[in-house]
Short mmCIF file of C-alpha atoms in Angstrom, two decimals:
data_model
loop_
_atom_site.label_atom_id
_atom_site.label_comp_id
_atom_site.label_asym_id
_atom_site.label_seq_id
_atom_site.Cartn_x
_atom_site.Cartn_y
_atom_site.Cartn_z
CA MET J 1 35.86 -222.20 -2.27
CA HIS J 2 36.78 -222.07 1.41
CA ILE J 3 34.28 -222.81 4.16
CA ARG J 4 35.37 -222.26 7.70
CA ASN J 5 34.17 -221.78 11.23
CA MET J 6 30.48 -222.82 11.08
CA ILE J 7 30.11 -222.62 14.79
CA PRO J 8 26.62 -222.52 16.45
CA LEU J 9 26.74 -219.71 18.95
CA LEU J 10 23.24 -219.39 20.08
CA SER J 11 24.15 -220.82 23.48
CA LEU J 12 21.94 -218.19 25.28
CA PHE J 13 18.43 -219.41 25.40
CA LEU J 14 15.39 -217.92 27.12
CA LEU J 15 15.22 -219.43 30.68
CA ALA J 16 11.84 -220.39 32.10
CA GLN J 17 11.78 -220.56 36.01
CA TRP J 18 9.22 -222.98 37.31
CA ALA J 19 8.62 -222.43 41.04
CA LEU J 20 6.34 -224.81 42.81
CA ALA J 21 4.43 -223.15 45.65
CA GLY J 22 3.25 -224.91 48.77
CA CYS J 23 -0.47 -225.66 49.15
CA ASN J 24 -0.93 -222.89 51.79
CA GLU J 25 1.01 -220.25 50.00
CA ALA J 26 -0.58 -217.36 48.17
CA PRO J 27 0.09 -217.70 44.37
CA GLU J 28 1.92 -214.89 42.63
CA ALA J 29 0.55 -215.65 39.05
CA GLU J 30 -2.31 -214.06 37.28
CA TYR J 31 -3.33 -217.10 35.25
CA GLY J 32 -4.61 -220.53 36.26
CA ALA J 33 -5.62 -222.13 39.50
CA ALA J 34 -4.87 -220.10 42.57
CA ARG J 35 -6.26 -222.31 45.37
CA PRO J 36 -5.92 -225.90 46.56
CA THR J 37 -8.67 -228.03 45.20
CA GLU J 38 -10.65 -230.82 46.79
CA ASP J 39 -8.55 -233.61 45.19
CA GLY J 40 -5.40 -232.49 47.06
CA SER J 41 -3.66 -230.70 44.35
CA CYS J 42 -1.28 -227.83 44.97
CA PRO J 43 -0.79 -224.61 43.02
CA VAL J 44 2.30 -224.89 40.86
CA THR J 45 3.59 -221.42 40.03
CA LEU J 46 5.35 -221.12 36.70
CA ARG J 47 7.74 -218.11 36.11
CA PHE J 48 9.30 -217.34 32.79
CA GLU J 49 12.46 -215.26 32.58
CA GLN J 50 14.18 -213.88 29.51
CA GLU J 51 17.95 -213.99 29.31
CA ASP J 52 20.00 -211.38 27.35
CA MET J 53 21.21 -212.60 24.00
CA GLN J 54 24.82 -212.15 22.69
CA PRO J 55 25.08 -209.44 20.03
CA THR J 56 24.59 -210.78 16.51
CA ALA J 57 24.03 -209.49 13.02
CA THR J 58 21.01 -207.20 12.64
CA ARG J 59 17.94 -208.93 11.54
CA ALA J 60 14.15 -207.94 11.20
CA ALA J 61 12.87 -210.93 13.24
CA ASP J 62 12.43 -210.56 17.04
CA GLU J 63 14.70 -213.48 18.22
CA ASN J 64 14.09 -212.95 21.94
CA ALA J 65 10.25 -212.28 22.14
CA ILE J 66 7.94 -214.53 24.10
CA ARG J 67 4.52 -213.22 23.24
CA ASP J 68 2.37 -216.14 24.32
CA LEU J 69 2.77 -219.46 25.89
CA ASN J 70 1.12 -222.87 25.65
CA ILE J 71 1.95 -225.09 28.62
CA TRP J 72 1.13 -228.75 29.15
CA ALA J 73 1.85 -230.87 32.33
CA CYS J 74 1.40 -234.46 31.58
CA GLY J 75 1.09 -236.82 34.67
CA THR J 76 2.80 -240.26 34.03
CA GLY J 77 0.98 -241.96 36.96
CA ILE J 78 -2.29 -241.00 38.48
CA GLY J 79 -1.85 -237.29 37.62
CA ARG J 80 -4.03 -235.86 35.05
CA ASN J 81 -2.91 -233.88 32.06
CA VAL J 82 -3.23 -230.23 32.37
CA HIS J 83 -3.09 -227.40 29.70
CA LEU J 84 -2.85 -223.68 30.14
CA TYR J 85 -2.66 -220.81 27.56
CA VAL J 86 -0.79 -217.54 28.76
CA PRO J 87 -1.44 -214.73 26.33
CA ASP J 88 -0.07 -211.21 25.99
CA GLY J 89 3.63 -211.82 26.94
CA GLN J 90 2.91 -212.86 30.55
CA ARG J 91 5.85 -214.50 32.28
CA SER J 92 3.98 -216.38 35.12
CA ALA J 93 1.13 -218.80 35.49
CA THR J 94 -0.25 -221.31 37.99
CA LEU J 95 -1.27 -224.89 37.56
CA ALA J 96 -3.03 -227.12 40.09
CA LEU J 97 -1.35 -230.52 40.06
CA ILE J 98 -1.74 -233.43 42.28
CA PRO J 99 1.39 -235.21 43.41
CA ASP J 100 2.89 -237.34 40.63
CA ASN J 101 5.74 -237.34 38.10
CA TYR J 102 5.06 -235.01 35.33
CA HIS J 103 6.45 -234.22 31.86
CA PHE J 104 6.33 -230.51 31.07
CA TYR J 105 5.94 -229.06 27.56
CA ALA J 106 5.91 -225.36 26.63
CA VAL J 107 5.45 -223.70 23.24
CA ALA J 108 6.06 -219.91 22.74
CA ASN J 109 4.81 -217.64 19.98
CA ALA J 110 2.20 -220.01 18.49
CA GLY J 111 -0.22 -216.97 18.44
CA ARG J 112 -3.20 -218.89 19.69
CA ASP J 113 -4.44 -221.43 22.33
CA LEU J 114 -3.43 -224.92 20.99
CA GLY J 115 -5.81 -226.71 23.41
CA ASP J 116 -5.55 -229.89 25.35
CA MET J 117 -3.15 -232.53 24.01
CA ASP J 118 -1.76 -235.78 25.31
CA GLU J 119 1.99 -236.65 24.94
CA THR J 120 1.28 -238.59 21.79
CA ALA J 121 -0.41 -235.71 20.08
CA LEU J 122 2.47 -233.33 21.27
CA GLN J 123 5.08 -235.45 19.47
CA THR J 124 3.44 -234.56 16.13
CA LEU J 125 2.67 -230.92 17.02
CA ALA J 126 4.38 -228.64 14.39
CA ALA J 127 4.85 -224.97 13.57
CA SER J 128 4.26 -223.69 10.07
CA PHE J 129 6.55 -221.35 8.19
CA SER J 130 5.75 -219.35 5.13
CA GLY J 131 9.24 -218.17 4.24
CA GLU J 132 11.60 -216.31 6.49
CA PRO J 133 10.30 -214.42 9.56
CA GLY J 134 9.26 -210.89 8.77
CA THR J 135 9.88 -207.59 10.39
CA GLY J 136 9.18 -207.85 14.12
CA GLU J 137 7.92 -211.35 13.89
CA ALA J 138 8.50 -213.60 16.84
CA ILE J 139 10.23 -216.98 16.29
CA PRO J 140 8.48 -220.22 17.50
CA MET J 141 10.18 -221.74 20.53
CA ALA J 142 9.81 -224.94 22.54
CA ALA J 143 11.00 -226.59 25.79
CA ARG J 144 10.28 -229.73 27.80
CA GLY J 145 11.30 -231.06 31.17
CA GLU J 146 10.38 -233.62 33.81
CA LEU J 147 9.83 -233.29 37.51
CA HIS J 148 8.32 -235.33 40.35
CA ILE J 149 5.92 -233.29 42.45
CA SER J 150 5.71 -234.14 46.05
CA GLY J 151 6.10 -230.70 47.54
CA PRO J 152 7.70 -227.33 46.89
CA ALA J 153 10.34 -227.56 44.15
CA SER J 154 11.70 -225.84 41.11
CA LEU J 155 12.55 -226.64 37.47
CA THR J 156 14.48 -224.63 34.89
CA LEU J 157 13.57 -225.11 31.12
CA ARG J 158 15.40 -223.64 28.32
CA MET J 159 13.27 -222.23 25.47
CA GLU J 160 14.90 -223.32 22.09
CA ARG J 161 14.07 -221.46 18.76
CA LEU J 162 12.96 -223.97 16.18
CA VAL J 163 15.18 -222.23 13.61
CA ALA J 164 18.92 -222.01 12.82
CA LYS J 165 20.43 -218.70 12.02
CA LEU J 166 22.86 -218.82 8.98
CA SER J 167 25.27 -215.93 8.65
CA LEU J 168 26.70 -216.12 5.04
CA SER J 169 29.70 -214.27 3.88
CA LEU J 170 30.70 -214.82 0.27
CA SER J 171 33.67 -213.48 -1.73
CA VAL J 172 35.76 -214.19 -4.81
CA ALA J 173 39.42 -215.24 -4.36
CA PRO J 174 42.01 -212.52 -5.30
CA ALA J 175 43.35 -214.57 -8.15
CA LEU J 176 39.90 -214.63 -9.86
CA GLN J 177 39.16 -210.84 -9.31
CA GLY J 178 38.21 -209.25 -12.61
CA ALA J 179 37.43 -212.67 -14.20
CA LEU J 180 34.72 -214.19 -11.86
CA THR J 181 31.65 -212.26 -10.67
CA VAL J 182 28.69 -213.45 -8.69
CA GLU J 183 25.25 -213.05 -10.00
CA SER J 184 22.89 -214.56 -7.61
CA VAL J 185 22.49 -216.60 -4.37
CA GLN J 186 19.56 -218.87 -3.36
CA LEU J 187 18.83 -221.05 -0.34
CA LEU J 188 16.97 -224.10 -1.33
CA SER J 189 15.13 -227.10 0.22
CA VAL J 190 14.10 -225.33 3.27
CA PRO J 191 11.45 -226.93 5.60
CA ASN J 192 8.09 -225.07 5.74
CA ARG J 193 7.11 -226.79 9.01
CA CYS J 194 8.99 -227.84 12.11
CA LEU J 195 8.13 -230.30 14.90
CA TYR J 196 8.14 -228.79 18.37
CA PHE J 197 9.17 -231.82 20.34
CA ALA J 198 10.99 -234.14 17.86
CA ASP J 199 13.79 -233.79 15.48
CA ASN J 200 12.55 -232.18 12.30
CA ARG J 201 13.37 -233.60 8.85
CA ALA J 202 11.74 -232.40 5.57
CA SER J 203 11.91 -235.58 3.57
CA ASP J 204 8.44 -235.06 1.91
CA PRO J 205 8.55 -232.51 -1.00
CA SER J 206 5.39 -230.88 0.29
CA GLN J 207 7.16 -229.95 3.46
CA ARG J 208 9.93 -228.03 1.70
CA THR J 209 10.21 -224.65 -0.04
CA ASP J 210 12.92 -222.50 -1.75
CA TYR J 211 13.78 -219.02 -0.56
CA SER J 212 13.83 -216.16 -3.12
CA VAL J 213 16.68 -215.63 -5.49
CA GLN J 214 18.84 -212.83 -4.38
CA SER J 215 20.64 -210.84 -6.97
CA VAL J 216 24.26 -209.96 -6.58
CA SER J 217 26.48 -207.62 -8.47
CA GLY J 218 30.23 -207.85 -7.97
CA THR J 219 32.67 -210.15 -6.08
CA SER J 220 31.20 -210.25 -2.58
CA PHE J 221 27.84 -210.86 -0.78
CA SER J 222 26.69 -211.17 2.81
CA CYS J 223 23.24 -212.27 4.12
CA THR J 224 21.59 -213.72 7.22
CA TYR J 225 19.02 -216.41 6.86
CA TYR J 226 16.57 -218.06 9.32
CA LEU J 227 15.66 -221.63 8.35
CA PRO J 228 13.62 -224.19 10.37
CA GLU J 229 15.61 -227.19 11.72
CA ASN J 230 16.38 -229.70 8.98
CA MET J 231 17.93 -232.93 10.45
CA ALA J 232 18.52 -234.32 6.93
CA GLY J 233 20.87 -236.98 8.09
CA VAL J 234 24.38 -238.38 7.55
CA ASN J 235 26.03 -240.06 4.56
CA SER J 236 29.20 -241.94 5.79
CA SER J 237 30.10 -242.65 2.26
CA VAL J 238 31.01 -239.00 1.60
CA THR J 239 34.76 -239.11 2.15
CA SER J 240 35.79 -235.78 0.63
CA GLU J 241 34.30 -232.31 0.19
CA ARG J 242 33.88 -232.74 -3.48
CA LEU J 243 31.47 -235.61 -2.85
CA LYS J 244 29.16 -233.45 -0.72
CA ASP J 245 26.96 -232.81 -3.58
CA LYS J 246 23.37 -233.61 -4.94
CA ALA J 247 24.31 -237.20 -5.77
CA HIS J 248 25.27 -237.98 -2.17
CA ALA J 249 22.97 -235.65 -0.28
CA PRO J 250 20.00 -237.11 1.76
CA THR J 251 16.61 -236.41 0.36
CA GLY J 252 15.50 -232.96 1.46
CA ALA J 253 18.91 -231.62 2.49
CA SER J 254 19.20 -227.76 2.52
CA TRP J 255 21.76 -226.18 0.23
CA LEU J 256 22.94 -222.94 -1.34
CA ARG J 257 23.07 -222.33 -5.06
CA ILE J 258 25.63 -219.65 -6.21
CA GLU J 259 25.49 -218.52 -9.83
CA GLY J 260 27.97 -216.32 -11.58
CA ARG J 261 30.16 -215.78 -14.70
CA HIS J 262 33.70 -216.54 -15.31
CA ASN J 263 34.57 -214.19 -18.13
CA ASP J 264 31.56 -214.80 -20.40
CA ARG J 265 30.81 -218.37 -19.17
CA PRO J 266 28.05 -219.17 -16.63
CA VAL J 267 29.24 -221.10 -13.54
CA THR J 268 27.31 -222.65 -10.72
CA TYR J 269 28.45 -223.63 -7.24
CA SER J 270 26.50 -225.79 -4.78
CA VAL J 271 27.06 -225.72 -1.03
CA TYR J 272 25.19 -228.30 1.10
CA LEU J 273 24.75 -227.26 4.73
CA GLY J 274 25.58 -229.50 7.60
CA ALA J 275 27.68 -229.97 10.90
CA ASN J 276 30.83 -230.80 8.89
CA ASN J 277 32.05 -230.57 5.22
CA THR J 278 31.71 -234.22 4.31
CA THR J 279 29.37 -236.66 6.02
CA ASP J 280 26.85 -234.47 7.95
CA PHE J 281 23.86 -232.72 6.39
CA ASN J 282 22.01 -231.67 9.52
CA VAL J 283 20.89 -228.20 10.32
CA GLU J 284 20.14 -228.15 14.04
CA ARG J 285 17.56 -225.77 15.76
CA ASN J 286 18.68 -222.90 17.95
CA THR J 287 22.06 -222.45 16.45
CA LEU J 288 23.88 -219.66 14.85
CA GLN J 289 26.11 -220.76 11.98
CA HIS J 290 28.80 -218.64 10.39
CA LEU J 291 29.50 -219.75 6.75
CA ASN J 292 32.52 -218.05 5.05
CA ILE J 293 32.87 -219.03 1.33
CA THR J 294 35.60 -218.02 -0.95
CA LEU J 295 35.09 -218.91 -4.55
CA SER J 296 38.53 -220.12 -5.68
CA GLY J 297 37.68 -222.13 -8.73
CA SER J 298 35.73 -221.44 -12.04
CA GLU J 299 34.57 -224.85 -13.07
CA PRO J 300 30.85 -225.23 -13.07
CA VAL J 301 31.08 -228.62 -11.17
CA SER J 302 30.13 -228.68 -7.55
CA TYR J 303 33.03 -229.06 -5.14
CA THR J 304 35.71 -229.52 -7.73
CA HIS J 305 37.60 -226.51 -6.41
CA LEU J 306 36.40 -226.49 -2.80
CA ARG J 307 38.59 -226.56 0.31
CA ALA J 308 36.54 -226.40 3.58
CA HIS J 309 37.02 -226.72 7.33
CA GLU J 310 34.30 -226.63 9.91
CA THR J 311 33.99 -227.01 13.57
CA ARG J 312 30.84 -227.39 15.73
CA ARG J 313 30.20 -227.62 19.49
CA HIS J 314 27.21 -228.74 21.42
CA LEU J 315 25.27 -226.14 23.25
#
């Protein structure tokens, strides 16, 4: 089996332009406070702008949609916490904030008003997933930033999707054509929830699910999966690809099970996801990963016949 070029390519995010207006300027937004208040606060105008996305494999989910926004501005000094819900795909809003240092949090596509929360509650806020996104379904996104407000200013936040996109290409090596056929592929141990503002790890069995088995007939298969972030961890004792298996994988790591037949004998291959082919088992949010697999062995032992090379770059 040959795995190569698992490169996250989702480097284009959705930009959120936060423009802070002066106290005497007329606000441009339709939502939120539009006038200075008696406590000396100024209207802070938030503008959201969508970037074009690089062409990728066709998929049913709407990867770029921002259909609603929950916004929190949390003052770290004397400033109060402010929450605003922006429905119906609006790209601008106005908050009234008194001068202070603020932590900003934004959630897209929650589908409802999530209400007032402090920073402690936001660290445990999670999106639920019931399998892969369906046709036209928007993907949950999140962003955060920090800004000291003492007058007109601006801040750009990048909205990150909570999922990774896995593009799988599977084939049988020429030497095994006619002897080895693929019968099914299944993605297993996938998180069914994802924290918005903290690294997500599905160590609890109740927080994991398996995607449906996909039947295959022949010697090749391709598919695109969306799976929520799963920062399963690193095992430094995995010194070779054949050791990247169930016995060495962290609890809850995501993996592919490939079943087939070599002549009349069933064979099973296991491929654990991660940022490299040995020690790393992490699946990071908002990345596009290309996984090219060539089945080059027929033994039903995971990684006995695998050769792999993988590169990864930060966004």
